[in-house]
PDB file of C-alpha atoms in Angstrom:
ATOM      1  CA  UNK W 288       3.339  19.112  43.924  1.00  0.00           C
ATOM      2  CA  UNK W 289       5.624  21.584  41.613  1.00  0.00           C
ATOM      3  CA  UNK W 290       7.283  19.950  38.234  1.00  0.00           C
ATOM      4  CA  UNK W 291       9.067  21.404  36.320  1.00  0.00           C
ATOM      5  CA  UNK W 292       7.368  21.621  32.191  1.00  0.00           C
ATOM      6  CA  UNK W 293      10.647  19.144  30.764  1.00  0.00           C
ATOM      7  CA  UNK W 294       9.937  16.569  33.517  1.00  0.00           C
ATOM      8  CA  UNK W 295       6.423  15.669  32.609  1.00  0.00           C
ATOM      9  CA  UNK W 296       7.081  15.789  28.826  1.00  0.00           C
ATOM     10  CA  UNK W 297       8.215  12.477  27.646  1.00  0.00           C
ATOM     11  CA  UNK W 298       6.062  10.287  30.500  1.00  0.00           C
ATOM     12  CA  UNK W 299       4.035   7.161  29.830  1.00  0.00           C
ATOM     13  CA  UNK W 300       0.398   7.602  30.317  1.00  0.00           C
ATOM     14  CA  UNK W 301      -2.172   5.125  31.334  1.00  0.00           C
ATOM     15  CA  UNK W 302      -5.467   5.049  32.461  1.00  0.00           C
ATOM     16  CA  UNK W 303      -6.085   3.815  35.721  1.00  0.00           C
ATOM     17  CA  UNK W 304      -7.421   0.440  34.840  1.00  0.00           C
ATOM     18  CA  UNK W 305      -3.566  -0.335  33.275  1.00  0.00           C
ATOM     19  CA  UNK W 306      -4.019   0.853  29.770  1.00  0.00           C
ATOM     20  CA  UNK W 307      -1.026   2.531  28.324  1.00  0.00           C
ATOM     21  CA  UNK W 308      -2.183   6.074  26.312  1.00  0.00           C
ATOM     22  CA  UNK W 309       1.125   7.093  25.095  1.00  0.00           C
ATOM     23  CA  UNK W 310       3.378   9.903  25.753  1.00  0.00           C
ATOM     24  CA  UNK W 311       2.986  13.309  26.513  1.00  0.00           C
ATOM     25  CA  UNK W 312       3.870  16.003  24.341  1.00  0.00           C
ATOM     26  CA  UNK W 313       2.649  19.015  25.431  1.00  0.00           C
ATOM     27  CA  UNK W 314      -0.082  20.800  27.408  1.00  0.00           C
ATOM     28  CA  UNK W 315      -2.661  23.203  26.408  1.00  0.00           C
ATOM     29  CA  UNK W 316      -2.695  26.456  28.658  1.00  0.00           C
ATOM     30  CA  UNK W 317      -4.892  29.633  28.972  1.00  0.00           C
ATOM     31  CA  UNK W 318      -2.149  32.489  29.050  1.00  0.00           C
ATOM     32  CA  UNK W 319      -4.408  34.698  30.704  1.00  0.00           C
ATOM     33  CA  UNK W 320      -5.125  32.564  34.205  1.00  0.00           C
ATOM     34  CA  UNK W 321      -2.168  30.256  33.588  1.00  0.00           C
ATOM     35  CA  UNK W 322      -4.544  27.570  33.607  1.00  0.00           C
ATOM     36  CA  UNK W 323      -3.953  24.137  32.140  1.00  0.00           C
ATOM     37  CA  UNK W 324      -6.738  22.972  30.212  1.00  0.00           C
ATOM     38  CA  UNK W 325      -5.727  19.865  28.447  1.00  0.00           C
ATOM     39  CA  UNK W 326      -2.865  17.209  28.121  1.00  0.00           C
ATOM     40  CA  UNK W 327      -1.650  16.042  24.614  1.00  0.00           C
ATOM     41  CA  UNK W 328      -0.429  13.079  24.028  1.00  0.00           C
ATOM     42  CA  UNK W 329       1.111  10.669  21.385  1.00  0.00           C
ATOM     43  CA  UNK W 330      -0.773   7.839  21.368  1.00  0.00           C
ATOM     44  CA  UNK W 331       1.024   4.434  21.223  1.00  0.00           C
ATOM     45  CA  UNK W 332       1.433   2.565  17.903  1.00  0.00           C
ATOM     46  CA  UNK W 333      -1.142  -0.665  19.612  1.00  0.00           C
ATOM     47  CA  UNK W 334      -3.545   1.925  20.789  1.00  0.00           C
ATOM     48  CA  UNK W 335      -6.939   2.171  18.964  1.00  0.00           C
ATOM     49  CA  UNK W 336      -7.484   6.115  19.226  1.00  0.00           C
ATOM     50  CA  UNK W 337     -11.455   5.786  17.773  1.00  0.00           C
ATOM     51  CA  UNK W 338     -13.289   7.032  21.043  1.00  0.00           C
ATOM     52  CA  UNK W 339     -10.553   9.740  21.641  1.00  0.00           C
ATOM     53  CA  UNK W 340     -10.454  13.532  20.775  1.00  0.00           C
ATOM     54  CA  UNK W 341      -7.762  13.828  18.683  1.00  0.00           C
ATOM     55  CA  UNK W 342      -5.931  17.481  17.527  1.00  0.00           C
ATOM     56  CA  UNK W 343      -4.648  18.134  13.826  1.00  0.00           C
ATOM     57  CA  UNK W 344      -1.192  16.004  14.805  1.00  0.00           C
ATOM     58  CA  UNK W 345      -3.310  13.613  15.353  1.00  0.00           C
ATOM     59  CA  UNK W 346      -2.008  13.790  19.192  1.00  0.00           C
ATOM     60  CA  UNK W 347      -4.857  12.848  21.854  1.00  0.00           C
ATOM     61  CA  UNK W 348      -6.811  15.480  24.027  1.00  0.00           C
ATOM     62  CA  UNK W 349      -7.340  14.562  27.363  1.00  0.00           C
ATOM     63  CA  UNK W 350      -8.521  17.207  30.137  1.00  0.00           C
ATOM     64  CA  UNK W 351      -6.182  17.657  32.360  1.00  0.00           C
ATOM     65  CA  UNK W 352      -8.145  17.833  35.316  1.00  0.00           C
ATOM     66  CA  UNK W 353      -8.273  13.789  35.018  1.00  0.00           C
ATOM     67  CA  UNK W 354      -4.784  12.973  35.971  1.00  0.00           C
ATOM     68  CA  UNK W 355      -4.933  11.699  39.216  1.00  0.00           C
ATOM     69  CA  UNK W 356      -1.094  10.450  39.776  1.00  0.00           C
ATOM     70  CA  UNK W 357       2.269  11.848  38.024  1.00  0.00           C
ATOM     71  CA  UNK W 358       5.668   9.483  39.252  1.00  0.00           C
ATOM     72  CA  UNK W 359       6.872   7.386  36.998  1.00  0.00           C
ATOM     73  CA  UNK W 360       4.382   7.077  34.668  1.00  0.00           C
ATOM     74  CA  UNK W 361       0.967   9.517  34.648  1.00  0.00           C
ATOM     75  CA  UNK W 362      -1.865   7.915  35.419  1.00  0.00           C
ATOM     76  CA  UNK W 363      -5.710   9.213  34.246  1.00  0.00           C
ATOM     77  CA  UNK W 364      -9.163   8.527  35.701  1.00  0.00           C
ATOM     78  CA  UNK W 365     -10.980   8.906  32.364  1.00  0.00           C
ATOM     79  CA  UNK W 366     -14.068   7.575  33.589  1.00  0.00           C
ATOM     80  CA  UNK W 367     -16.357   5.610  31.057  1.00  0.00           C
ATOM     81  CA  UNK W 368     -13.872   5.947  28.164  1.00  0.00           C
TER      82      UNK W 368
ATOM     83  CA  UNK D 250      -5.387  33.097  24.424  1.00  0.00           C
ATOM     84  CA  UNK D 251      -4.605  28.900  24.461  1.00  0.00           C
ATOM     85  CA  UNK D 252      -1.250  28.240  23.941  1.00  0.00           C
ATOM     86  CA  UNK D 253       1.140  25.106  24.078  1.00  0.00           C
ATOM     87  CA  UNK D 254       2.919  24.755  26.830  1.00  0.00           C
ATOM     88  CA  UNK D 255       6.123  24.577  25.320  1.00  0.00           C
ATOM     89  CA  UNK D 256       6.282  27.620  23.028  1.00  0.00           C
ATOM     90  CA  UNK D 257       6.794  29.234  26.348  1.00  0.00           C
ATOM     91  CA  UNK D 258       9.894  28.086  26.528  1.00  0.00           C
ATOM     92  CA  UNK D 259      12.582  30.367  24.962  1.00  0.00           C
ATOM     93  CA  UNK D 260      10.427  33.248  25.102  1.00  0.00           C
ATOM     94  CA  UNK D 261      12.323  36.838  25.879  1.00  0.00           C
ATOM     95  CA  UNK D 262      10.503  38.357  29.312  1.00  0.00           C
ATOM     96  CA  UNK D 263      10.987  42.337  29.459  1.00  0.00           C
ATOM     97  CA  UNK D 264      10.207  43.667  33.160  1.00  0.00           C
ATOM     98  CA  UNK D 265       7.145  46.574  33.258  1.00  0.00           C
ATOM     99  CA  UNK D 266      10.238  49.554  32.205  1.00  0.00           C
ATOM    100  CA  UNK D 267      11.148  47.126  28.925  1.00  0.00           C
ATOM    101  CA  UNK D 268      14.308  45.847  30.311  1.00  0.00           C
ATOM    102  CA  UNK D 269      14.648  42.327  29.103  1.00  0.00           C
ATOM    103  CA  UNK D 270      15.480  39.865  31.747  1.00  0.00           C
ATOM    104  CA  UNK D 271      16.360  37.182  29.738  1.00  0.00           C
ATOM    105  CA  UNK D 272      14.806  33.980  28.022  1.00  0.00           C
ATOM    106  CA  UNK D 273      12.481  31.081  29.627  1.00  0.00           C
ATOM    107  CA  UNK D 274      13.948  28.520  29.915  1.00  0.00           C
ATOM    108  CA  UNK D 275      11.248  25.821  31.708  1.00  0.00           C
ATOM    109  CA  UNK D 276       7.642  26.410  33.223  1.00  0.00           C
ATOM    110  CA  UNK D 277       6.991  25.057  36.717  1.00  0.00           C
ATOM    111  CA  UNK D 278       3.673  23.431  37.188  1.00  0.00           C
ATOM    112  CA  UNK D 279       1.447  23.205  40.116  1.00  0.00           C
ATOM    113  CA  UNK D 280       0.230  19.233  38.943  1.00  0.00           C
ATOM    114  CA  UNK D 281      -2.846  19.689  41.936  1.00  0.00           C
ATOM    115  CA  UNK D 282      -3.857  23.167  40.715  1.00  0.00           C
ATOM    116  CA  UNK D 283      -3.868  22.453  37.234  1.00  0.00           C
ATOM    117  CA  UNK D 284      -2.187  25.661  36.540  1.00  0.00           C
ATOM    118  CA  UNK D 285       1.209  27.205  36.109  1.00  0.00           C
ATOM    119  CA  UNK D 286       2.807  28.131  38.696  1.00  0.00           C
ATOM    120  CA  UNK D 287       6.021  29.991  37.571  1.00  0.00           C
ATOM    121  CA  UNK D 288       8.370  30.613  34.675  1.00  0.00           C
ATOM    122  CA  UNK D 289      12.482  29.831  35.305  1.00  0.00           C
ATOM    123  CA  UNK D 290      15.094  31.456  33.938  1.00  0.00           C
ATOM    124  CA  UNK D 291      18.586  30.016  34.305  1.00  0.00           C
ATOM    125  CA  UNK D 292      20.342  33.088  33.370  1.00  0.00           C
ATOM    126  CA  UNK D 293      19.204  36.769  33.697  1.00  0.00           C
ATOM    127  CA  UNK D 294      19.812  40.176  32.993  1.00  0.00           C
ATOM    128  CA  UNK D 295      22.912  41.360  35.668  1.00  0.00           C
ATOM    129  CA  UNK D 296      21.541  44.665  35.764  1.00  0.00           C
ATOM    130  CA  UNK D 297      18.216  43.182  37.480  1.00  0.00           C
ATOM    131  CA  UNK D 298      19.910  40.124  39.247  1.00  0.00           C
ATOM    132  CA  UNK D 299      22.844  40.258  40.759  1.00  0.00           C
ATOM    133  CA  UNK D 300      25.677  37.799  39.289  1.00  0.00           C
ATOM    134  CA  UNK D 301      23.069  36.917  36.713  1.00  0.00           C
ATOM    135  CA  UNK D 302      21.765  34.550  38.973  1.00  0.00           C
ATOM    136  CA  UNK D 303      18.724  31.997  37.831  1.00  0.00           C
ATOM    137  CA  UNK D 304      15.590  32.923  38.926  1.00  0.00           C
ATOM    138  CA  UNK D 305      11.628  31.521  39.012  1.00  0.00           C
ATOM    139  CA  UNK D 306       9.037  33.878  39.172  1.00  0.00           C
ATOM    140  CA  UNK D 307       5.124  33.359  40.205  1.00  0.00           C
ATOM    141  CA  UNK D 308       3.105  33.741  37.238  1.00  0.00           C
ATOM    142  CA  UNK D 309       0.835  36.395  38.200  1.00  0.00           C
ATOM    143  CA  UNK D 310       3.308  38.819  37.569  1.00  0.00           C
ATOM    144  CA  UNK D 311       3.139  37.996  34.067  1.00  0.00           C
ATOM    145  CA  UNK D 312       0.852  40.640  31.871  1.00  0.00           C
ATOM    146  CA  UNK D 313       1.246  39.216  28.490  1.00  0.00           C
ATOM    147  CA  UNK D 314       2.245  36.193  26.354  1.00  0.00           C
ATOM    148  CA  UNK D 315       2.737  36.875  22.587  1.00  0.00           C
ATOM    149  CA  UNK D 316       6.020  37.066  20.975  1.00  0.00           C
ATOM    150  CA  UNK D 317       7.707  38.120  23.984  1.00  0.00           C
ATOM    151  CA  UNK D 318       6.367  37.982  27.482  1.00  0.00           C
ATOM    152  CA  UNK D 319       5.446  41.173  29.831  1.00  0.00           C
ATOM    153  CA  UNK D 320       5.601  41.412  33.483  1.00  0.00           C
ATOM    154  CA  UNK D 321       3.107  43.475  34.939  1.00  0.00           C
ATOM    155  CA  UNK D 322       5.628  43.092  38.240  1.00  0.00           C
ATOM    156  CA  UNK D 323       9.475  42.654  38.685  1.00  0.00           C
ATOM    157  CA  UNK D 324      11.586  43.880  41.849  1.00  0.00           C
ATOM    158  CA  UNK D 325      14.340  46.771  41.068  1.00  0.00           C
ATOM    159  CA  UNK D 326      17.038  44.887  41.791  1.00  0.00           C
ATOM    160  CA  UNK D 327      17.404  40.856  43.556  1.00  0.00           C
ATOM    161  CA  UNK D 328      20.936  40.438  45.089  1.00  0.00           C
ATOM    162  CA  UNK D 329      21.653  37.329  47.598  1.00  0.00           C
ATOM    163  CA  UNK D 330      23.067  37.341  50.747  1.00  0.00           C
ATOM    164  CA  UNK D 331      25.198  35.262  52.115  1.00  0.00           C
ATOM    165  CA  UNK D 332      24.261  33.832  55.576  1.00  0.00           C
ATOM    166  CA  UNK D 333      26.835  31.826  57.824  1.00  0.00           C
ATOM    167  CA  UNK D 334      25.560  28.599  57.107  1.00  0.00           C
ATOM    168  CA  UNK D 335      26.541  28.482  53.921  1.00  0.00           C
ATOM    169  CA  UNK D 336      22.996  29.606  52.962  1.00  0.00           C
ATOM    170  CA  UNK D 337      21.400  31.791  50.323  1.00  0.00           C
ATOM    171  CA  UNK D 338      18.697  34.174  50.914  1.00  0.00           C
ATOM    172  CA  UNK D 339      16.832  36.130  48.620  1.00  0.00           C
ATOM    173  CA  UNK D 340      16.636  40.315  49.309  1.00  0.00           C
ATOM    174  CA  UNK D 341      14.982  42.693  46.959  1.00  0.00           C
ATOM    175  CA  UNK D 342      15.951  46.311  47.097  1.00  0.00           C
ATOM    176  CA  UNK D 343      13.031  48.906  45.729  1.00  0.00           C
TER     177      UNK D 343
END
């Protein structure tokens, strides 16, 4: 599936046991391979971000290799997080 | 280099001869490959495009990301050709 950069940005994400993450802002790519490594995201205002990797706007780091569905909302398997 | 995604956008792209084909203006992503798979550019130089047509690009042609972007790849020229159907298709002239 091809989507366009401006399409993703702006999309709820959840984990896929129904917890909402936030919103994504941005993603983190090699320019070399063109590889995406990681997903940022906002976190929501309710969400307690202890546990997460957080980057210096305070914006969560999530691999990107964990999303597992992108339609209306992005959904991650984060595993035990 | 690791880069945000969006600081792409905007970007001038010069071709391998330093002709500038215009700016960025999104990044199409391959969601299963976890990688980019193109950059778009809604309007382009009319000496490379004809009609100054948008186009998307893959990304291996791209060399170099920094405050501009190199290709290491662009075709002379792109015009379109009409078919009967109403349809576009793509030529490239070397």
């Amino acid at each position: 599936m091809k989507k366009f950069i401006t399409e993703l940005r702006g999309k709820t994400v959840m984990t896929n046991d129904g917890q909402i993450l936030g919103v994504v802002d941005n993603f983190v790519v090699d320019s070399l391979s063109g590889e995406i490594e990681h997903m940022l995201v906002v976190p929501a205002e309710e969400l307690d971000t202890r546990g997460f990797k957080l980057d210096n706007q305070n914006r969560i780091i999530l691999p990107f290799k964990s999303m597992r569905a992108v339609k209306d909302v992005i959904v991650m398997d984060l595993g035990g997080q | 280099m690791l880069l945000e995604m969006t600081d792409i956008i905007g970007l001038p792209v010069y071709t391998p001869d330093g002709t500038l084909l215009g700016n960025v203006n999104n990044v199409v992503v391959d969601v299963e490959g976890a990688k980019i798979d193109g950059l778009f550019l809604a309007e382009t130089n009319p000496v490379l495009v004809k009609g100054s047509r948008g186009v998307a690009f893959p990304y291996r042609w791209v060399q170099a990301i920094g405050d501009v972007i190199i290709l290491k790849y662009f075709p002379k020229k792109i015009s379109f050709v009409e078919k009967e159907k109403g349809e576009e298709e793509e030529e490239e002239e070397d």
